[in-house]
Tab-separated table of C-alpha atoms and ligand atoms in Angstrom:
chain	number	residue	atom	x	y	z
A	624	UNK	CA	-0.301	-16.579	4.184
A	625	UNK	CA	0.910	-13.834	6.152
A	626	UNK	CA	2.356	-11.411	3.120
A	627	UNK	CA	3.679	-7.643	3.302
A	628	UNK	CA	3.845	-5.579	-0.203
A	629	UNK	CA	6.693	-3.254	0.048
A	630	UNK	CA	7.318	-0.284	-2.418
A	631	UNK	CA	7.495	3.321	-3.266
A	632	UNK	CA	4.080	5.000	-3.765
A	633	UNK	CA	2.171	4.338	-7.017
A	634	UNK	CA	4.429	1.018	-7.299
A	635	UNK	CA	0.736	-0.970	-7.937
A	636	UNK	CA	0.654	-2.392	-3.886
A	637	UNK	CA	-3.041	-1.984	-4.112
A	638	UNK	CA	-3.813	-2.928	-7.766
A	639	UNK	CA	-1.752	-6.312	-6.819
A	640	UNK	CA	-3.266	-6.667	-3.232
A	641	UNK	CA	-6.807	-6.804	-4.766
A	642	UNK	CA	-6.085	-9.461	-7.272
A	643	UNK	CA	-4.387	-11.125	-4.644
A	644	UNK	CA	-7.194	-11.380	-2.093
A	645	UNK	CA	-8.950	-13.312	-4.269
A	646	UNK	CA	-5.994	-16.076	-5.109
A	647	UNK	CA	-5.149	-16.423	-1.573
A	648	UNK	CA	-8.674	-15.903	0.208
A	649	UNK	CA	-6.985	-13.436	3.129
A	650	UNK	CA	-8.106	-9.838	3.428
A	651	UNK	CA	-5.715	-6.724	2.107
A	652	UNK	CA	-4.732	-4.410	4.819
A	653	UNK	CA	-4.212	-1.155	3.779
A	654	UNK	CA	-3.300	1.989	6.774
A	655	UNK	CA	-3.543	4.502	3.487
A	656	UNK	CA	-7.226	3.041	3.214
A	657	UNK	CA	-8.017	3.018	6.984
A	658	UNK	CA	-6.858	6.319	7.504
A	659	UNK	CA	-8.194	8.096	4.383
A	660	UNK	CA	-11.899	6.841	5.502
A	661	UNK	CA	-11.278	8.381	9.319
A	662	UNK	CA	-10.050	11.598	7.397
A	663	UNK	CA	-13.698	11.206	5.364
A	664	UNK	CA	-15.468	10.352	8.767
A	665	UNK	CA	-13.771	13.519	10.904
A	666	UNK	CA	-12.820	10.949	13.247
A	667	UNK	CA	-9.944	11.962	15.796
A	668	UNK	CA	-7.395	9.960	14.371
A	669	UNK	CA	-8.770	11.282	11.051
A	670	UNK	CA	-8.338	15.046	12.302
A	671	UNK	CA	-5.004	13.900	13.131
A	672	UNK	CA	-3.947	12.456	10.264
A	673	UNK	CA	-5.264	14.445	7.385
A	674	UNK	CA	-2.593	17.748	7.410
A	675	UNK	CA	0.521	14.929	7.424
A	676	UNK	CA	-1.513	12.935	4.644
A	677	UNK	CA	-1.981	15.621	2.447
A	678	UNK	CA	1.921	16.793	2.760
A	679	UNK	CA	3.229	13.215	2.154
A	680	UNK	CA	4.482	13.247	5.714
A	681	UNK	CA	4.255	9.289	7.790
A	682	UNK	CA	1.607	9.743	10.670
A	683	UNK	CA	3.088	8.603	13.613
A	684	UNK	CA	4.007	4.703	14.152
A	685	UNK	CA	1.894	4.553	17.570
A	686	UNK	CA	-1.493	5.835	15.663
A	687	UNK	CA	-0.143	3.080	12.801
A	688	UNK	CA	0.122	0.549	15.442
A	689	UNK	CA	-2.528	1.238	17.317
A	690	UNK	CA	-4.770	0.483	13.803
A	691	UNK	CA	-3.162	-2.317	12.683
A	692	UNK	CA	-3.186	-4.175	16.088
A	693	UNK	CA	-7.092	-3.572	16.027
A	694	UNK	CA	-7.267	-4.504	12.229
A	695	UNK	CA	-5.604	-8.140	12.948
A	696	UNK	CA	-7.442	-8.881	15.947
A	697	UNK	CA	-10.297	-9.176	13.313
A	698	UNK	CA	-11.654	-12.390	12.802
A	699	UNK	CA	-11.092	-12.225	9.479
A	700	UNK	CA	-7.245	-12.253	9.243
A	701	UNK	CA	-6.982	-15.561	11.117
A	702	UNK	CA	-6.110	-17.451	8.207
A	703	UNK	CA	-3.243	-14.294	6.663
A	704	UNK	CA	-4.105	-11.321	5.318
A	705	UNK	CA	-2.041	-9.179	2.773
A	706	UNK	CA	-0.647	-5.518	4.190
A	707	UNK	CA	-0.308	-3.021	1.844
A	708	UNK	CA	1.736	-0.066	2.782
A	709	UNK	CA	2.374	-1.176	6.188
A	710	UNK	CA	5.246	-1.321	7.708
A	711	UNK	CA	6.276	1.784	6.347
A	712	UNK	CA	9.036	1.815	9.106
A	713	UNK	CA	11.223	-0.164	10.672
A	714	UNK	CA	10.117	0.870	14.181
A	715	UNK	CA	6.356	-0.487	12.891
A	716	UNK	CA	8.021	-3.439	11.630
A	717	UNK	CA	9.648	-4.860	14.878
A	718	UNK	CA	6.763	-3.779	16.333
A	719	UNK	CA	5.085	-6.124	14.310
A	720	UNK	CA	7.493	-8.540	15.140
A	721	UNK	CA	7.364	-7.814	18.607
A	722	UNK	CA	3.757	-8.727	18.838
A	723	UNK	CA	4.403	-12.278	17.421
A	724	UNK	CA	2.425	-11.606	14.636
A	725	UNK	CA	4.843	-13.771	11.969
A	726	UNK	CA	5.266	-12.309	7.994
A	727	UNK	CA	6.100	-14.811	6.155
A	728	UNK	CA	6.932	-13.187	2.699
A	729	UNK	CA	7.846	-9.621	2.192
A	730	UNK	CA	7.613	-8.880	-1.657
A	731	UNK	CA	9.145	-5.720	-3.161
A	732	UNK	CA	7.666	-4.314	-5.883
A	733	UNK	CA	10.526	-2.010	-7.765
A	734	UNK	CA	9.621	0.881	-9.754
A	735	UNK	CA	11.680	3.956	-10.694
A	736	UNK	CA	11.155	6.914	-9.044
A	737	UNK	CA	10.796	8.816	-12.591
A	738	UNK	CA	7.985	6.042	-13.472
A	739	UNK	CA	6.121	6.940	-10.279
A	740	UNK	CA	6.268	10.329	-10.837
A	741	UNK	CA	4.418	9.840	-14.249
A	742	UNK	CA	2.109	7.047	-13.208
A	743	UNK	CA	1.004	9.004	-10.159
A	744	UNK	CA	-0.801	11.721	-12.350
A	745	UNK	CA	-2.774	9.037	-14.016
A	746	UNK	CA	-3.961	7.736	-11.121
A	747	UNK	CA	-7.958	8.105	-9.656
A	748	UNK	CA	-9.675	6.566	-6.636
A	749	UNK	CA	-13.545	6.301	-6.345
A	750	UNK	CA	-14.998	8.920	-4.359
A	751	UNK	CA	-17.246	6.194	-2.480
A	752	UNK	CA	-15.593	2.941	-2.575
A	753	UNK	CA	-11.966	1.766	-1.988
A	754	UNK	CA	-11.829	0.821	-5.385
A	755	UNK	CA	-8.499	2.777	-7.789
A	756	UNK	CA	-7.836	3.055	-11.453
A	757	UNK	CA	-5.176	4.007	-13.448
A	758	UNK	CA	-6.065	5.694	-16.729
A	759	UNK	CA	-3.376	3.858	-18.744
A	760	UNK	CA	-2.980	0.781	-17.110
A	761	UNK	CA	-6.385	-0.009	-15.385
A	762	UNK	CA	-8.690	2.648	-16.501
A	763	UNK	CA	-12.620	2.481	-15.843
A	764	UNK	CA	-15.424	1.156	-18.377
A	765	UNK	CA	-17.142	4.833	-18.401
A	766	UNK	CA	-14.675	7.858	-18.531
A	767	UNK	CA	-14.677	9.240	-14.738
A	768	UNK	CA	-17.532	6.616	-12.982
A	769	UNK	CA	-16.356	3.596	-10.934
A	770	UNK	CA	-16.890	0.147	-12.286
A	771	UNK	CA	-17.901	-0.795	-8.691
A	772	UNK	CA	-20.452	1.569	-7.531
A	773	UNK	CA	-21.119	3.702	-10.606
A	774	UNK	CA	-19.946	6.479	-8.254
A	775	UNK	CA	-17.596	9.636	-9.542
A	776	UNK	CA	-13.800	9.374	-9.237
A	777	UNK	CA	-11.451	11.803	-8.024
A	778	UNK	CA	-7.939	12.071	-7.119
A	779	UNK	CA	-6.056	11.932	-4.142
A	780	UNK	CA	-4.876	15.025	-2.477
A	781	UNK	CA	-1.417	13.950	-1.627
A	782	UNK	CA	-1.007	12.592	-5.764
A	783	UNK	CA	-0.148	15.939	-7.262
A	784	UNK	CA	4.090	15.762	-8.092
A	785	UNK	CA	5.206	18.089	-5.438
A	786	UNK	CA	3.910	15.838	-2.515
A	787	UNK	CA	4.657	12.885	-4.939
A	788	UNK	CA	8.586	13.867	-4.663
A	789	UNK	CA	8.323	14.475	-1.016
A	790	UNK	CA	6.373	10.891	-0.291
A	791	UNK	CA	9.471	9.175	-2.914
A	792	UNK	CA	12.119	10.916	-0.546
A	793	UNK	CA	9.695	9.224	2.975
A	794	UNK	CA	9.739	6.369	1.193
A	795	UNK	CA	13.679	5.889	0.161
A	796	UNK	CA	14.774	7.344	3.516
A	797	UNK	CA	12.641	5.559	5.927
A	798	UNK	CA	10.995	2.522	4.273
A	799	UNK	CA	13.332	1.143	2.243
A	800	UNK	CA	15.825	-0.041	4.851
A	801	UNK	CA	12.910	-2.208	5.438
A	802	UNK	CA	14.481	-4.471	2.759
A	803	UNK	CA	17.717	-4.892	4.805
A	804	UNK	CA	15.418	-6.145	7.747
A	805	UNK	CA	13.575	-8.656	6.012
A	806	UNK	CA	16.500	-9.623	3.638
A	807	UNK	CA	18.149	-10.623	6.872
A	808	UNK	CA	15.118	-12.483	8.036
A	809	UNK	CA	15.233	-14.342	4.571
A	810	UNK	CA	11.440	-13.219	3.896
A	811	UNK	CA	12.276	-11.021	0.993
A	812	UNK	CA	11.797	-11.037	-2.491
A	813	UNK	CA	11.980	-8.509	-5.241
A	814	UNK	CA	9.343	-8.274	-8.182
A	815	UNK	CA	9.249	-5.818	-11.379
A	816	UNK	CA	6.897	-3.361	-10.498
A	817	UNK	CA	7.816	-1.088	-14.169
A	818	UNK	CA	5.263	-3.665	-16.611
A	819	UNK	CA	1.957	-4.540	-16.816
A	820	UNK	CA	-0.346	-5.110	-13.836
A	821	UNK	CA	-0.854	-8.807	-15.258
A	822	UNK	CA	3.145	-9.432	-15.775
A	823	UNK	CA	3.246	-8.478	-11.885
A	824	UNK	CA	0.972	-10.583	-10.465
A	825	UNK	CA	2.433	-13.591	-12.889
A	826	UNK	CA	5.621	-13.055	-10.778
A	827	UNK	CA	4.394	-12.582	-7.585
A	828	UNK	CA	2.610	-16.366	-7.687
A	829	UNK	CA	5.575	-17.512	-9.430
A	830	UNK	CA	7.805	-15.949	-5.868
A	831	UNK	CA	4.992	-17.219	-3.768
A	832	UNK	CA	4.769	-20.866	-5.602
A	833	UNK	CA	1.651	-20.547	-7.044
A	834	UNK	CA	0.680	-21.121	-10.652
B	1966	AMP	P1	-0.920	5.011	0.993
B	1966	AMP	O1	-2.367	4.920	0.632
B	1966	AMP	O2	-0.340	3.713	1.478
B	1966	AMP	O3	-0.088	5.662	-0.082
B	1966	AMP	O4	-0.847	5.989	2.267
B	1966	AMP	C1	-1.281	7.337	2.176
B	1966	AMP	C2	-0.701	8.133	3.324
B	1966	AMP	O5	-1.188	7.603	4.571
B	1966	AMP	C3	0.815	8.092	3.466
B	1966	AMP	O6	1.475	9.031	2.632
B	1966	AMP	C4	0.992	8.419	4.945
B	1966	AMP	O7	0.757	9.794	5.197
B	1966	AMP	C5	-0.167	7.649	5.565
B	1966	AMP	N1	0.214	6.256	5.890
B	1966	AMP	C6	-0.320	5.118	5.375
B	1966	AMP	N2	0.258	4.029	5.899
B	1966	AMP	C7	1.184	4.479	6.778
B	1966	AMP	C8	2.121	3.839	7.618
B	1966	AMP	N3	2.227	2.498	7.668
B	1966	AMP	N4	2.930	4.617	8.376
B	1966	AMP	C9	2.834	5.966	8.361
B	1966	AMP	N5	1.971	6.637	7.583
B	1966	AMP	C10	1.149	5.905	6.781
């Protein structure tokens, strides 16, 4: 199962990629992830990245590339994997396509922009782990520790409303013609990203077939 999660930031890509590693048995790919731990670990492409992170801008589609090409050659994502929030363009996307490596669903989650913009500010990451919470929707067992590694959470730079806006108007202007693309592949599907986490993933394994 080669499956791409499409959708405006704070649309629940991650919260639905991690219960969907564990249905479908394929890692989650996440560039957002990748590149916030080189930002963390000062390395080049970290030094790089970091400024256009924390304005909401795209870092450019050959450093994308360049980590996602690595990422799959992993032994790991022989049998599928799951990328969230790549391809966030549709130069990365025929890119993908370019390098025979085959999506076979594309699901959309939709959210309105003015639910984003709220849900954002609720949102915390762990300071240690990869592991996210929401404070309405999926908040932790003990107010500011993660459930994981009993580590303090924080929030992202880049999920304050200014660079929120600024990431909504990335997304709509050069990510969602994405949907085009795929729609004209036949890969894509759209799924109701404004409900519950667990209403989500019910209609994402409903899309995919799985029940
Ligand atoms: P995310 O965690 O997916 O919201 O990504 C956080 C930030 O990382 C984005 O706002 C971009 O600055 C950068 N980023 C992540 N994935 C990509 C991508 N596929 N293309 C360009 N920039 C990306």
């Amino acid at each position: 199962m080669k499956l791409v999660l499409l959708g405006p930031p704070g649309a629940g890509k991650g919260t639905q990629a991690d219960i969907l590693i564990e249905v479908l048995g394929v890692p989650q790919i996440s560039t957002g992830e990748i590149l916030r731990e080189s930002v963390k670990n000062g390395t080049p492409v970290g030094l790089k990245a970091k400024a256009l992170i924390d304005h909401g801008d795209l870092v450019p589609d050959e450093i994308i590339i360049a980590i996602i090409s690595e990422r799959l050659a992993q032994d790991d994502c022989k049998n599928g994997f799951i990328l969230d929030g790549v391809p966030r363009t549709l130069n990365q996307a025929e890119t993908l396509d370019r390098h025979g490596i085959g999506i076979d669903h594309v699901l959309s989650i939709e959210v309105p922009d003015a639910v984003i913009l709220k849900r954002i500010a609720d949102r915390r990451l762990c300071s240690n782990c990869p592991t996210t919470f929401h404070l309405v929707s999926n908040p932790p067992k003990e107010a500011g520790i993660c459930d994981a590694c009993g580590s303090s959470l924080t929030t992202r730079n880049d999920d304050n409303i200014e660079t929120t806006r600024h990431r909504l108007e990335t997304y709509h202007l050069l990510t969602e013609p994405l949907k085009a693309y795929y729609e004209g592949q036949g890969k894509l599907c759209y799924v109701t990203g404004d409900c519950t986490i667990e209403e989500t993933t019910r209609e994402i394994l409903k899309t995919l077939g799985i029940d």
